[in-house]
Every structure is written in C-alpha cells, then in structure tokens.
Amino acid sequence: MRKKIVAGNWKMNLNLQEGVALANELKDALAAEKPNCDVIICTPFIHLATVAGITEGTVIGLGAENCADKEKGAYTGEVSAAQVKSTGAQYVILGHSERRAYYGETAEILKEKVNLALANGLKVIFCIGEVLEEREANKQNEVVGAQLADSLFDLTEEQLSNVILAYEPVWAIGTGKTATAEQAQDMHAFIRGCIAGNFGEKAAEEISILYGGSCKPSNAKEIFSKPDVDGGLIGGAALKCADFKGIIDAWN
Ligand code: PEP
C-alpha cells in the first residue's frame, strides 16, 4: 500500500518565532487526534534545526524547500543536502515551479540536486507541472513527461523508492484556481504510467503522487478521493494550523 501524505510548503513565510509557534500548534493538534496519513512540514532553512526539536518523536516529518546542486565548499549563501540532513530533517522539496521559474533551475540542475539529496539520506518531494499556456495548448502530458524523464529516469528503482512526486499545475498554485479532481486524476494516472514505463509496475504502484495547487479543507476530500491521488502538497493553507489540519482530516 502506498503512503497517503499531506505535506506543507511554508515557502518564504513566517519568522522563526512564528514558525516555532505553528509547529507547536500542529504538534499538539496531531497529538490530540492521530492523523490517518503521513504529515510533513517543509520550512525555510532557518527554521529547520529548531523545528526538528519540536517534531522529533512525533508523527510530523520535516523537510527543507530546496538544497544546493553542489556537495560543499565555496558557494556563498547555498545550503547543501548534507547540511539539511544534519538539522534532523528527513525530506527536501525539489523542482518546485517557483524555483524553476524564478531561479532558473533546469532539469540538469535538478538532477544533480536529486542525486545529492538521495545520497545524503533525504527523501525527495519532486514537483512537476505545466504552466497555463501549456495546459491551454493541451501539452500538459508532454511537459510533465519530459520533467520526469529529464530529472528522474536515470535513478535506480531503489533510489526512486525515496522519491515522492507532487503534481502542481502552475496555474493552480496560489491562484485559488484548483484543478478539478478529474484533471488531477487524469494527470496522476499519466504520471503513474510514465513511472511504470521506465521503472516497472511495482515502482509505479508504490510511488506516492501528491496534488498541489490551491488545495484547501473544502476541496481536499474530493481531490484525495481519486484513485491515483495520494495526498497533497499544500502552500497557503499550510500556514494556518486549522486549515492544514482540515486538509489532513480529509483522509479520515
Ligand atoms: C505550492 O506552492 O506548493 C502550493 C501548492 O501552493 P498553494 O497551495 O498556495 O497553491
């Protein structure tokens, strides 16, 4: 049985004190009511070590939102996969559309990052998704298929077992415009088919594929009810404990 997951992406929000308060609130809420899925929060680098002290021994997994494409050394301002791991984090988001669009992260760069993250014992939440013009031109499968192939298809099956996929149509991120549950299901089934084609049926059956893009408590249940949707990657709604918990509860 593949894992059901709700993961939060805090992005560049919350100062350290606000992040600590949110992590504590979530810890208390999930201690009071055990979730029916895996829960992960991905925070800015500066929060990681402190939040790791809060999430340790709880059901909450912790991840970074990025890591460097270099192992170590003179790369001022970068944070390596090994450094992320040393904070106590277990996950890292890679390939988010904001990183691709605003920081020029190419498939080649992402391939390096994925390899370094996995080599350092992190699990990767790898984001893929088309922009609006690509959807309107009905090119979403071509685009997403290429994103998968160009950054992930050289992995071994063993490495892939430490990868979670997140389908995030760029036109749905932070826009309030959610993909319909059918659009999500169609794409997730396509993605699973791509994984089956390259890694085999077993790997495809076992990989978790999350949906991301304006997911909220009011629409999560319908989206998560689709057979190939294994949960969500949540941006804005991960910043309020009640909203995030409302999405987690969609699995109840
Ligand atoms: C995201 O950026 O990963 C995301 C899903 O954002 P939002 O939920 O705010 O659309």
PDB file of C-alpha atoms in Angstrom, residues 8-196:
ATOM      1  CA  GLY A   8       3.079  21.650   3.835  1.00  0.00           C
ATOM      2  CA  ASN A   9       5.335  24.080   1.994  1.00  0.00           C
ATOM      3  CA  TRP A  10       5.767  27.211   4.074  1.00  0.00           C
ATOM      4  CA  LYS A  11       7.733  28.975   1.283  1.00  0.00           C
ATOM      5  CA  MET A  12       9.355  32.283   2.406  1.00  0.00           C
ATOM      6  CA  ASN A  13       6.789  32.917   5.133  1.00  0.00           C
ATOM      7  CA  LEU A  14       6.923  33.077   8.948  1.00  0.00           C
ATOM      8  CA  ASN A  15       9.838  34.303  11.028  1.00  0.00           C
ATOM      9  CA  LEU A  16      11.493  31.829  13.379  1.00  0.00           C
ATOM     10  CA  GLN A  17       9.190  32.557  16.306  1.00  0.00           C
ATOM     11  CA  GLU A  18       6.063  32.303  14.139  1.00  0.00           C
ATOM     12  CA  GLY A  19       7.303  29.045  12.624  1.00  0.00           C
ATOM     13  CA  VAL A  20       8.016  27.563  16.052  1.00  0.00           C
ATOM     14  CA  ALA A  21       4.534  28.562  17.222  1.00  0.00           C
ATOM     15  CA  LEU A  22       2.904  26.952  14.174  1.00  0.00           C
ATOM     16  CA  ALA A  23       4.937  23.739  14.544  1.00  0.00           C
ATOM     17  CA  ASN A  24       3.972  23.512  18.233  1.00  0.00           C
ATOM     18  CA  GLU A  25       0.310  24.126  17.446  1.00  0.00           C
ATOM     19  CA  LEU A  26       0.332  21.403  14.802  1.00  0.00           C
ATOM     20  CA  LYS A  27       2.170  19.008  17.112  1.00  0.00           C
ATOM     21  CA  ASP A  28      -0.486  19.494  19.797  1.00  0.00           C
ATOM     22  CA  ALA A  29      -3.358  19.156  17.318  1.00  0.00           C
ATOM     23  CA  LEU A  30      -1.983  15.895  15.910  1.00  0.00           C
ATOM     24  CA  ALA A  31      -1.155  14.520  19.367  1.00  0.00           C
ATOM     25  CA  ALA A  32      -4.792  15.054  20.324  1.00  0.00           C
ATOM     26  CA  GLU A  33      -6.072  13.380  17.157  1.00  0.00           C
ATOM     27  CA  LYS A  34      -3.787  10.955  15.332  1.00  0.00           C
ATOM     28  CA  PRO A  35      -3.727  11.622  11.572  1.00  0.00           C
ATOM     29  CA  ASN A  36      -4.762   8.994   9.082  1.00  0.00           C
ATOM     30  CA  CYS A  37      -1.875   9.892   6.761  1.00  0.00           C
ATOM     31  CA  ASP A  38       1.788  10.880   6.918  1.00  0.00           C
ATOM     32  CA  VAL A  39       2.247  14.568   7.693  1.00  0.00           C
ATOM     33  CA  ILE A  40       5.303  16.564   6.616  1.00  0.00           C
ATOM     34  CA  ILE A  41       6.129  20.236   7.024  1.00  0.00           C
ATOM     35  CA  CYS A  42       8.729  21.822   4.753  1.00  0.00           C
ATOM     36  CA  THR A  43      10.145  25.021   6.175  1.00  0.00           C
ATOM     37  CA  PRO A  44      12.720  27.678   5.331  1.00  0.00           C
ATOM     38  CA  PHE A  45      16.279  26.609   6.177  1.00  0.00           C
ATOM     39  CA  ILE A  46      16.442  28.885   9.212  1.00  0.00           C
ATOM     40  CA  HIS A  47      13.581  27.034  10.912  1.00  0.00           C
ATOM     41  CA  LEU A  48      14.837  23.504  10.385  1.00  0.00           C
ATOM     42  CA  ALA A  49      17.082  22.833  13.375  1.00  0.00           C
ATOM     43  CA  THR A  50      14.678  24.393  15.860  1.00  0.00           C
ATOM     44  CA  VAL A  51      11.552  22.817  14.378  1.00  0.00           C
ATOM     45  CA  ALA A  52      13.355  19.439  14.303  1.00  0.00           C
ATOM     46  CA  GLY A  53      13.438  19.626  18.106  1.00  0.00           C
ATOM     47  CA  ILE A  54       9.652  20.038  18.090  1.00  0.00           C
ATOM     48  CA  THR A  55       8.787  17.359  15.534  1.00  0.00           C
ATOM     49  CA  GLU A  56      11.233  14.723  16.797  1.00  0.00           C
ATOM     50  CA  GLY A  57       9.352  11.743  18.212  1.00  0.00           C
ATOM     51  CA  THR A  58       6.039  12.961  16.758  1.00  0.00           C
ATOM     52  CA  VAL A  59       4.111  11.912  13.648  1.00  0.00           C
ATOM     53  CA  ILE A  60       5.309  15.039  11.847  1.00  0.00           C
ATOM     54  CA  GLY A  61       8.091  14.687   9.270  1.00  0.00           C
ATOM     55  CA  LEU A  62      10.293  17.672   8.475  1.00  0.00           C
ATOM     56  CA  GLY A  63      11.728  18.875   5.186  1.00  0.00           C
ATOM     57  CA  ALA A  64      13.556  21.740   3.517  1.00  0.00           C
ATOM     58  CA  GLU A  65      12.215  23.578   0.473  1.00  0.00           C
ATOM     59  CA  ASN A  66      15.408  23.328  -1.544  1.00  0.00           C
ATOM     60  CA  CYS A  67      19.063  22.315  -1.360  1.00  0.00           C
ATOM     61  CA  ALA A  68      22.204  23.088  -3.329  1.00  0.00           C
ATOM     62  CA  ASP A  69      23.297  21.338  -6.509  1.00  0.00           C
ATOM     63  CA  LYS A  70      26.863  21.164  -5.148  1.00  0.00           C
ATOM     64  CA  GLU A  71      28.188  18.936  -2.417  1.00  0.00           C
ATOM     65  CA  LYS A  72      30.096  21.509  -0.344  1.00  0.00           C
ATOM     66  CA  GLY A  73      32.546  24.379  -0.495  1.00  0.00           C
ATOM     67  CA  ALA A  74      32.737  27.952  -1.744  1.00  0.00           C
ATOM     68  CA  TYR A  75      29.094  28.523  -2.721  1.00  0.00           C
ATOM     69  CA  THR A  76      28.163  31.515  -0.593  1.00  0.00           C
ATOM     70  CA  GLY A  77      24.569  31.504   0.574  1.00  0.00           C
ATOM     71  CA  GLU A  78      23.808  27.944  -0.515  1.00  0.00           C
ATOM     72  CA  VAL A  79      22.746  25.096   1.791  1.00  0.00           C
ATOM     73  CA  SER A  80      23.833  21.570   0.952  1.00  0.00           C
ATOM     74  CA  ALA A  81      21.824  18.364   1.223  1.00  0.00           C
ATOM     75  CA  ALA A  82      24.221  17.175   3.951  1.00  0.00           C
ATOM     76  CA  GLN A  83      23.606  20.380   5.910  1.00  0.00           C
ATOM     77  CA  VAL A  84      19.833  19.926   5.584  1.00  0.00           C
ATOM     78  CA  LYS A  85      20.165  16.346   6.796  1.00  0.00           C
ATOM     79  CA  SER A  86      22.275  17.427   9.773  1.00  0.00           C
ATOM     80  CA  THR A  87      19.397  19.572  11.110  1.00  0.00           C
ATOM     81  CA  GLY A  88      17.277  16.466  11.637  1.00  0.00           C
ATOM     82  CA  ALA A  89      15.154  16.996   8.502  1.00  0.00           C
ATOM     83  CA  GLN A  90      14.224  13.909   6.500  1.00  0.00           C
ATOM     84  CA  TYR A  91      12.823  15.447   3.310  1.00  0.00           C
ATOM     85  CA  VAL A  92      13.540  18.108   0.723  1.00  0.00           C
ATOM     86  CA  ILE A  93      11.253  19.636  -1.894  1.00  0.00           C
ATOM     87  CA  LEU A  94      12.996  19.876  -5.285  1.00  0.00           C
ATOM     88  CA  GLY A  95      11.793  21.195  -8.621  1.00  0.00           C
ATOM     89  CA  HIS A  96       9.113  23.494  -7.249  1.00  0.00           C
ATOM     90  CA  SER A  97       7.802  25.665 -10.087  1.00  0.00           C
ATOM     91  CA  GLU A  98       8.889  28.805  -8.218  1.00  0.00           C
ATOM     92  CA  ARG A  99      12.477  27.512  -8.162  1.00  0.00           C
ATOM     93  CA  ARG A 100      12.272  26.576 -11.845  1.00  0.00           C
ATOM     94  CA  ALA A 101      10.755  29.922 -12.885  1.00  0.00           C
ATOM     95  CA  TYR A 102      12.491  32.455 -10.608  1.00  0.00           C
ATOM     96  CA  TYR A 103      15.864  30.809 -10.035  1.00  0.00           C
ATOM     97  CA  GLY A 104      16.450  29.184 -13.409  1.00  0.00           C
ATOM     98  CA  GLU A 105      16.555  25.625 -12.112  1.00  0.00           C
ATOM     99  CA  THR A 106      16.878  23.411 -15.163  1.00  0.00           C
ATOM    100  CA  ALA A 107      16.283  19.682 -15.451  1.00  0.00           C
ATOM    101  CA  GLU A 108      20.074  19.154 -15.303  1.00  0.00           C
ATOM    102  CA  ILE A 109      20.462  21.191 -12.111  1.00  0.00           C
ATOM    103  CA  LEU A 110      17.522  19.345 -10.576  1.00  0.00           C
ATOM    104  CA  LYS A 111      19.056  16.020 -11.486  1.00  0.00           C
ATOM    105  CA  GLU A 112      22.190  16.989  -9.516  1.00  0.00           C
ATOM    106  CA  LYS A 113      20.088  18.120  -6.566  1.00  0.00           C
ATOM    107  CA  VAL A 114      18.040  14.915  -6.550  1.00  0.00           C
ATOM    108  CA  ASN A 115      21.176  12.784  -6.627  1.00  0.00           C
ATOM    109  CA  LEU A 116      22.828  14.721  -3.805  1.00  0.00           C
ATOM    110  CA  ALA A 117      19.683  14.706  -1.674  1.00  0.00           C
ATOM    111  CA  LEU A 118      19.249  10.946  -2.037  1.00  0.00           C
ATOM    112  CA  ALA A 119      22.969  10.287  -1.486  1.00  0.00           C
ATOM    113  CA  ASN A 120      22.699  12.205   1.782  1.00  0.00           C
ATOM    114  CA  GLY A 121      19.757  10.188   3.036  1.00  0.00           C
ATOM    115  CA  LEU A 122      16.993  12.699   2.335  1.00  0.00           C
ATOM    116  CA  LYS A 123      13.696  11.729   0.755  1.00  0.00           C
ATOM    117  CA  VAL A 124      12.803  13.957  -2.190  1.00  0.00           C
ATOM    118  CA  ILE A 125       9.425  15.557  -2.855  1.00  0.00           C
ATOM    119  CA  PHE A 126       9.841  16.234  -6.573  1.00  0.00           C
ATOM    120  CA  CYS A 127       7.471  18.767  -8.155  1.00  0.00           C
ATOM    121  CA  ILE A 128       6.297  18.722 -11.748  1.00  0.00           C
ATOM    122  CA  GLY A 129       3.586  20.629 -13.559  1.00  0.00           C
ATOM    123  CA  GLU A 130       2.683  22.659 -16.607  1.00  0.00           C
ATOM    124  CA  VAL A 131       2.029  26.396 -16.979  1.00  0.00           C
ATOM    125  CA  LEU A 132      -1.304  27.731 -18.196  1.00  0.00           C
ATOM    126  CA  GLU A 133      -0.255  28.173 -21.844  1.00  0.00           C
ATOM    127  CA  GLU A 134       0.898  24.555 -21.950  1.00  0.00           C
ATOM    128  CA  ARG A 135      -2.424  23.376 -20.491  1.00  0.00           C
ATOM    129  CA  GLU A 136      -4.338  25.525 -22.980  1.00  0.00           C
ATOM    130  CA  ALA A 137      -2.323  24.026 -25.828  1.00  0.00           C
ATOM    131  CA  ASN A 138      -3.076  20.560 -24.413  1.00  0.00           C
ATOM    132  CA  LYS A 139       0.656  19.939 -23.922  1.00  0.00           C
ATOM    133  CA  GLN A 140       0.500  19.098 -20.205  1.00  0.00           C
ATOM    134  CA  ASN A 141       1.358  15.413 -20.635  1.00  0.00           C
ATOM    135  CA  GLU A 142       4.300  16.158 -22.891  1.00  0.00           C
ATOM    136  CA  VAL A 143       5.649  18.763 -20.441  1.00  0.00           C
ATOM    137  CA  VAL A 144       5.217  16.677 -17.305  1.00  0.00           C
ATOM    138  CA  GLY A 145       6.537  13.537 -19.029  1.00  0.00           C
ATOM    139  CA  ALA A 146       9.692  15.433 -20.016  1.00  0.00           C
ATOM    140  CA  GLN A 147      10.158  16.862 -16.498  1.00  0.00           C
ATOM    141  CA  LEU A 148      10.042  13.339 -15.098  1.00  0.00           C
ATOM    142  CA  ALA A 149      12.288  11.830 -17.734  1.00  0.00           C
ATOM    143  CA  ASP A 150      14.898  14.597 -17.694  1.00  0.00           C
ATOM    144  CA  SER A 151      15.497  14.639 -13.933  1.00  0.00           C
ATOM    145  CA  LEU A 152      14.468  11.242 -12.576  1.00  0.00           C
ATOM    146  CA  PHE A 153      14.669   8.492 -15.165  1.00  0.00           C
ATOM    147  CA  ASP A 154      18.354   7.726 -14.549  1.00  0.00           C
ATOM    148  CA  LEU A 155      17.638   6.829 -10.920  1.00  0.00           C
ATOM    149  CA  THR A 156      17.640   3.223  -9.818  1.00  0.00           C
ATOM    150  CA  GLU A 157      14.396   1.687  -8.577  1.00  0.00           C
ATOM    151  CA  GLU A 158      15.923   1.722  -5.089  1.00  0.00           C
ATOM    152  CA  GLN A 159      16.593   5.463  -5.338  1.00  0.00           C
ATOM    153  CA  LEU A 160      13.096   6.084  -6.695  1.00  0.00           C
ATOM    154  CA  SER A 161      11.639   4.444  -3.607  1.00  0.00           C
ATOM    155  CA  ASN A 162      12.799   7.538  -1.705  1.00  0.00           C
ATOM    156  CA  VAL A 163      11.032   9.933  -4.070  1.00  0.00           C
ATOM    157  CA  ILE A 164       7.520  11.335  -3.653  1.00  0.00           C
ATOM    158  CA  LEU A 165       6.047  13.118  -6.673  1.00  0.00           C
ATOM    159  CA  ALA A 166       3.937  16.263  -6.470  1.00  0.00           C
ATOM    160  CA  TYR A 167       1.880  17.265  -9.493  1.00  0.00           C
ATOM    161  CA  GLU A 168       1.405  21.004  -9.225  1.00  0.00           C
ATOM    162  CA  PRO A 169      -0.193  22.693 -12.231  1.00  0.00           C
ATOM    163  CA  VAL A 170       1.498  26.100 -12.124  1.00  0.00           C
ATOM    164  CA  TRP A 171      -1.772  27.846 -12.981  1.00  0.00           C
ATOM    165  CA  ALA A 172      -3.291  26.493  -9.772  1.00  0.00           C
ATOM    166  CA  ILE A 173      -0.508  27.493  -7.363  1.00  0.00           C
ATOM    167  CA  GLY A 174      -1.519  30.339  -5.072  1.00  0.00           C
ATOM    168  CA  THR A 175      -4.213  31.424  -7.519  1.00  0.00           C
ATOM    169  CA  GLY A 176      -7.278  29.988  -5.816  1.00  0.00           C
ATOM    170  CA  LYS A 177      -7.902  28.119  -9.083  1.00  0.00           C
ATOM    171  CA  THR A 178      -7.765  24.404  -8.279  1.00  0.00           C
ATOM    172  CA  ALA A 179      -7.524  21.684 -10.912  1.00  0.00           C
ATOM    173  CA  THR A 180     -10.702  19.651 -10.952  1.00  0.00           C
ATOM    174  CA  ALA A 181     -10.489  16.274  -9.272  1.00  0.00           C
ATOM    175  CA  GLU A 182     -10.797  14.744 -12.771  1.00  0.00           C
ATOM    176  CA  GLN A 183      -7.920  16.832 -14.154  1.00  0.00           C
ATOM    177  CA  ALA A 184      -5.797  15.771 -11.180  1.00  0.00           C
ATOM    178  CA  GLN A 185      -6.740  12.106 -11.603  1.00  0.00           C
ATOM    179  CA  ASP A 186      -6.016  12.151 -15.364  1.00  0.00           C
ATOM    180  CA  MET A 187      -2.570  13.615 -14.822  1.00  0.00           C
ATOM    181  CA  HIS A 188      -1.731  11.397 -11.853  1.00  0.00           C
ATOM    182  CA  ALA A 189      -2.687   8.320 -13.872  1.00  0.00           C
ATOM    183  CA  PHE A 190      -0.496   9.570 -16.720  1.00  0.00           C
ATOM    184  CA  ILE A 191       2.420  10.136 -14.303  1.00  0.00           C
ATOM    185  CA  ARG A 192       1.999   6.656 -12.813  1.00  0.00           C
ATOM    186  CA  GLY A 193       2.041   5.277 -16.348  1.00  0.00           C
ATOM    187  CA  CYS A 194       5.327   7.094 -17.071  1.00  0.00           C
ATOM    188  CA  ILE A 195       6.844   5.625 -13.907  1.00  0.00           C
ATOM    189  CA  ALA A 196       5.609   2.158 -14.897  1.00  0.00           C
TER     190      ALA A 196
END
